């Protein structure tokens, strides 16, 4: 006797395929671990006078459908200007990072910023915005939003940073992943990130094994 175990059709199959494809893209375009590394002291870096700095991050909680993003803007004196958390739902790391960037750039509408340093710990996202010719039809709407928003700035510059220099945004992104509402904005630092915010302000260092490129760490 043969028994067939009938299973219902996966209604989210196309979405899962898209997410896995983008996750593959994210991994492939992220820097591979080089064989040579050295210990380096990492900290959040101050930005030039006349500029404001945006740090963003995306978070996907393992084994769940809860993803989120978060970020904050600081002025040239390292003071809090504005921040946000957003709940995204089911997605992958690359899209969560793009959502974080989009929401961070949208803060400009309320904060009247014309010169902005953007800092993320996702190298793949930074490379996308340094390459104006890059096209990806799957993420085009989100990517196009971000590119249109960057065009609104008088001056904008993208930097990659290590996770240890992006702690405040990381904490906000994790909060976004678990919050019940879609979006929250903050006019002052949250209690949950005050320690990390103070560490950034005081230039506290964290050690990390970093790639050695051409003999330079």
CSV table of C-alpha atoms in Angstrom, one decimal:
chain,number,residue,atom,x,y,z
A,1,UNK,CA,0.0,0.0,0.0
A,2,UNK,CA,1.3,3.4,-0.9
A,3,UNK,CA,0.3,6.4,1.1
A,4,UNK,CA,0.7,9.9,-0.3
A,5,UNK,CA,1.2,12.7,2.2
A,6,UNK,CA,-0.6,15.6,0.6
A,7,UNK,CA,0.8,19.0,1.5
A,8,UNK,CA,-0.8,22.3,0.8
A,9,UNK,CA,0.8,24.6,-1.8
A,10,UNK,CA,3.3,27.0,-0.4
A,11,UNK,CA,1.7,30.3,-0.9
A,12,UNK,CA,4.9,32.2,-0.1
A,13,UNK,CA,7.2,30.2,-2.4
A,14,UNK,CA,7.9,33.1,-4.8
A,15,UNK,CA,8.7,35.4,-1.9
A,16,UNK,CA,11.0,32.8,-0.3
A,17,UNK,CA,12.8,32.3,-3.6
A,18,UNK,CA,13.4,36.0,-3.9
A,19,UNK,CA,14.6,36.3,-0.4
A,20,UNK,CA,17.1,33.4,-0.8
A,21,UNK,CA,18.3,34.9,-4.1
A,22,UNK,CA,19.0,38.3,-2.5
A,23,UNK,CA,20.6,36.7,0.5
A,24,UNK,CA,22.9,34.9,-1.9
A,25,UNK,CA,23.7,38.2,-3.6
A,26,UNK,CA,24.4,39.8,-0.2
A,27,UNK,CA,26.8,37.1,0.8
A,28,UNK,CA,28.6,37.0,-2.6
A,29,UNK,CA,29.1,40.7,-2.6
A,30,UNK,CA,30.3,40.9,1.0
A,31,UNK,CA,34.0,40.8,1.5
A,32,UNK,CA,35.4,37.4,1.9
A,33,UNK,CA,37.6,36.7,5.0
A,34,UNK,CA,41.2,37.2,3.9
A,35,UNK,CA,43.9,34.9,5.2
A,36,UNK,CA,45.8,37.8,6.8
A,37,UNK,CA,44.2,39.7,9.7
A,38,UNK,CA,45.5,41.9,12.5
A,39,UNK,CA,44.0,43.3,15.8
A,40,UNK,CA,42.7,46.8,15.4
A,41,UNK,CA,41.1,49.2,17.8
A,42,UNK,CA,37.7,50.3,16.4
A,43,UNK,CA,35.5,53.2,17.4
A,44,UNK,CA,32.7,55.4,16.0
A,45,UNK,CA,34.5,58.1,14.0
A,46,UNK,CA,33.6,61.8,14.2
A,47,UNK,CA,32.7,63.6,11.0
A,48,UNK,CA,33.8,67.0,9.6
A,49,UNK,CA,32.3,70.3,10.6
A,50,UNK,CA,29.3,71.3,8.6
A,51,UNK,CA,28.2,67.7,8.0
A,52,UNK,CA,25.7,65.5,9.9
A,53,UNK,CA,26.2,61.7,10.1
A,54,UNK,CA,23.7,58.9,9.6
A,55,UNK,CA,24.3,55.4,10.9
A,56,UNK,CA,21.8,52.7,9.9
A,57,UNK,CA,21.5,49.0,10.2
A,58,UNK,CA,19.2,46.1,9.4
A,59,UNK,CA,18.4,43.1,11.6
A,60,UNK,CA,16.9,39.7,10.8
A,61,UNK,CA,16.2,37.6,13.8
A,62,UNK,CA,17.3,34.0,13.1
A,63,UNK,CA,14.6,31.5,12.4
A,64,UNK,CA,11.7,34.0,12.5
A,65,UNK,CA,9.7,36.3,10.3
A,66,UNK,CA,10.8,39.3,12.3
A,67,UNK,CA,13.1,41.7,10.6
A,68,UNK,CA,13.7,45.4,11.3
A,69,UNK,CA,15.9,48.4,10.8
A,70,UNK,CA,17.0,51.4,12.7
A,71,UNK,CA,19.3,54.4,12.6
A,72,UNK,CA,20.2,57.8,14.0
A,73,UNK,CA,21.6,61.1,12.9
A,74,UNK,CA,24.2,63.0,14.9
A,75,UNK,CA,25.5,66.6,14.3
A,76,UNK,CA,29.1,67.8,14.0
A,77,UNK,CA,29.3,67.9,17.9
A,78,UNK,CA,28.1,64.3,18.1
A,79,UNK,CA,24.8,65.3,19.6
A,80,UNK,CA,21.6,63.3,18.8
A,81,UNK,CA,19.6,64.9,16.0
A,82,UNK,CA,17.0,62.2,15.3
A,83,UNK,CA,16.5,58.5,15.2
A,84,UNK,CA,14.1,55.8,14.2
A,85,UNK,CA,13.1,52.1,14.3
A,86,UNK,CA,11.0,50.2,11.7
A,87,UNK,CA,9.5,46.8,11.8
A,88,UNK,CA,9.7,45.1,8.3
A,89,UNK,CA,8.5,41.6,8.7
A,90,UNK,CA,9.8,38.7,6.7
A,91,UNK,CA,12.8,39.6,4.5
A,92,UNK,CA,16.5,39.0,4.3
A,93,UNK,CA,19.6,40.9,5.5
A,94,UNK,CA,20.2,42.9,2.3
A,95,UNK,CA,16.7,44.2,2.0
A,96,UNK,CA,16.6,45.0,5.7
A,97,UNK,CA,19.8,47.1,5.2
A,98,UNK,CA,18.2,48.9,2.3
A,99,UNK,CA,15.1,49.7,4.3
A,100,UNK,CA,17.3,51.1,7.1
A,101,UNK,CA,19.1,53.4,4.6
A,102,UNK,CA,15.8,54.5,3.0
A,103,UNK,CA,14.3,55.4,6.4
A,104,UNK,CA,17.4,57.2,7.4
A,105,UNK,CA,17.5,59.3,4.3
A,106,UNK,CA,13.8,60.2,4.7
A,107,UNK,CA,14.8,61.8,8.1
A,108,UNK,CA,16.2,64.6,5.9
A,109,UNK,CA,12.6,65.7,5.2
A,110,UNK,CA,12.1,66.7,8.8
A,111,UNK,CA,15.7,67.6,9.8
A,112,UNK,CA,16.7,70.0,7.0
A,113,UNK,CA,20.0,68.3,6.3
A,114,UNK,CA,22.0,69.1,3.2
A,115,UNK,CA,25.4,67.6,3.9
A,116,UNK,CA,25.4,64.0,5.1
A,117,UNK,CA,27.9,61.3,5.8
A,118,UNK,CA,26.1,57.9,5.6
A,119,UNK,CA,27.8,55.0,7.5
A,120,UNK,CA,26.7,51.3,7.4
A,121,UNK,CA,28.4,48.0,8.4
A,122,UNK,CA,27.0,46.3,5.2
A,123,UNK,CA,29.8,46.6,2.6
A,124,UNK,CA,27.6,45.3,-0.2
A,125,UNK,CA,25.1,48.1,0.3
A,126,UNK,CA,27.9,50.7,0.3
A,127,UNK,CA,29.3,49.3,-2.9
A,128,UNK,CA,25.9,49.5,-4.6
A,129,UNK,CA,25.6,53.2,-3.9
A,130,UNK,CA,29.2,53.9,-5.0
A,131,UNK,CA,28.3,52.3,-8.4
A,132,UNK,CA,25.6,54.4,-10.1
A,133,UNK,CA,25.4,51.9,-13.0
A,134,UNK,CA,24.4,49.0,-10.7
A,135,UNK,CA,20.9,47.6,-11.6
A,136,UNK,CA,18.9,44.9,-9.8
A,137,UNK,CA,15.3,44.5,-11.0
A,138,UNK,CA,14.3,42.5,-7.9
A,139,UNK,CA,15.0,45.4,-5.5
A,140,UNK,CA,14.6,48.2,-8.0
A,141,UNK,CA,11.7,50.1,-6.2
A,142,UNK,CA,13.6,50.2,-2.9
A,143,UNK,CA,16.9,51.0,-4.5
A,144,UNK,CA,15.3,53.7,-6.7
A,145,UNK,CA,13.8,55.3,-3.7
A,146,UNK,CA,17.2,55.5,-2.0
A,147,UNK,CA,18.9,56.9,-5.1
A,148,UNK,CA,16.2,59.6,-5.5
A,149,UNK,CA,16.6,60.6,-1.8
A,150,UNK,CA,20.4,60.8,-2.1
A,151,UNK,CA,19.9,63.2,-5.0
A,152,UNK,CA,18.2,65.7,-2.6
A,153,UNK,CA,21.4,66.3,-0.7
A,154,UNK,CA,23.8,69.1,-1.5
A,155,UNK,CA,26.6,66.8,-0.4
A,156,UNK,CA,26.5,63.1,0.5
A,157,UNK,CA,29.2,60.5,1.2
A,158,UNK,CA,28.9,56.8,1.9
A,159,UNK,CA,31.3,54.9,4.2
A,160,UNK,CA,31.6,51.3,5.3
A,161,UNK,CA,32.3,50.8,9.0
A,162,UNK,CA,32.7,47.7,11.2
A,163,UNK,CA,29.9,46.5,13.4
A,164,UNK,CA,31.7,47.7,16.5
A,165,UNK,CA,31.5,51.3,15.2
A,166,UNK,CA,27.8,50.9,14.4
A,167,UNK,CA,26.5,49.8,17.8
A,168,UNK,CA,23.7,52.4,18.2
A,169,UNK,CA,22.2,51.6,14.8
A,170,UNK,CA,22.5,47.9,15.5
A,171,UNK,CA,20.6,48.2,18.8
A,172,UNK,CA,17.9,50.3,17.1
A,173,UNK,CA,17.5,47.7,14.2
A,174,UNK,CA,17.1,44.9,16.7
A,175,UNK,CA,14.4,46.9,18.5
A,176,UNK,CA,12.7,47.5,15.2
A,177,UNK,CA,12.6,43.7,14.5
A,178,UNK,CA,10.6,43.0,17.7
A,179,UNK,CA,8.4,46.0,18.0
A,180,UNK,CA,4.6,45.7,17.3
A,181,UNK,CA,4.2,49.0,15.4
A,182,UNK,CA,5.5,49.7,12.0
A,183,UNK,CA,7.6,52.9,12.7
A,184,UNK,CA,8.8,54.9,15.6
A,185,UNK,CA,10.8,58.1,15.5
A,186,UNK,CA,12.9,59.5,18.4
A,187,UNK,CA,13.9,63.1,19.1
A,188,UNK,CA,16.3,62.0,21.9
A,189,UNK,CA,18.4,58.9,22.7
A,190,UNK,CA,16.5,55.9,24.1
A,191,UNK,CA,17.5,54.5,27.5
A,192,UNK,CA,18.2,51.2,25.8
A,193,UNK,CA,21.1,52.7,23.7
A,194,UNK,CA,22.4,55.3,26.1
A,195,UNK,CA,25.4,53.3,27.1
A,196,UNK,CA,26.4,52.7,23.4
A,197,UNK,CA,25.7,56.4,22.6
A,198,UNK,CA,27.9,57.6,25.4
A,199,UNK,CA,30.7,55.2,24.4
A,200,UNK,CA,30.6,56.7,20.9
A,201,UNK,CA,30.6,60.2,22.3
A,202,UNK,CA,33.6,59.4,24.4
A,203,UNK,CA,35.5,57.5,21.7
A,204,UNK,CA,35.6,54.2,23.5
A,205,UNK,CA,37.6,51.6,21.6
A,206,UNK,CA,36.7,48.0,20.8
A,207,UNK,CA,39.2,45.4,19.5
A,208,UNK,CA,38.5,43.5,16.3
A,209,UNK,CA,40.5,41.3,14.0
A,210,UNK,CA,40.5,43.2,10.7
A,211,UNK,CA,41.8,42.4,7.2
A,212,UNK,CA,45.3,43.4,6.2
A,213,UNK,CA,45.2,45.0,2.8
A,214,UNK,CA,48.6,45.5,1.0
A,215,UNK,CA,50.3,45.4,4.3
A,216,UNK,CA,48.1,48.1,5.8
A,217,UNK,CA,45.5,47.3,8.5
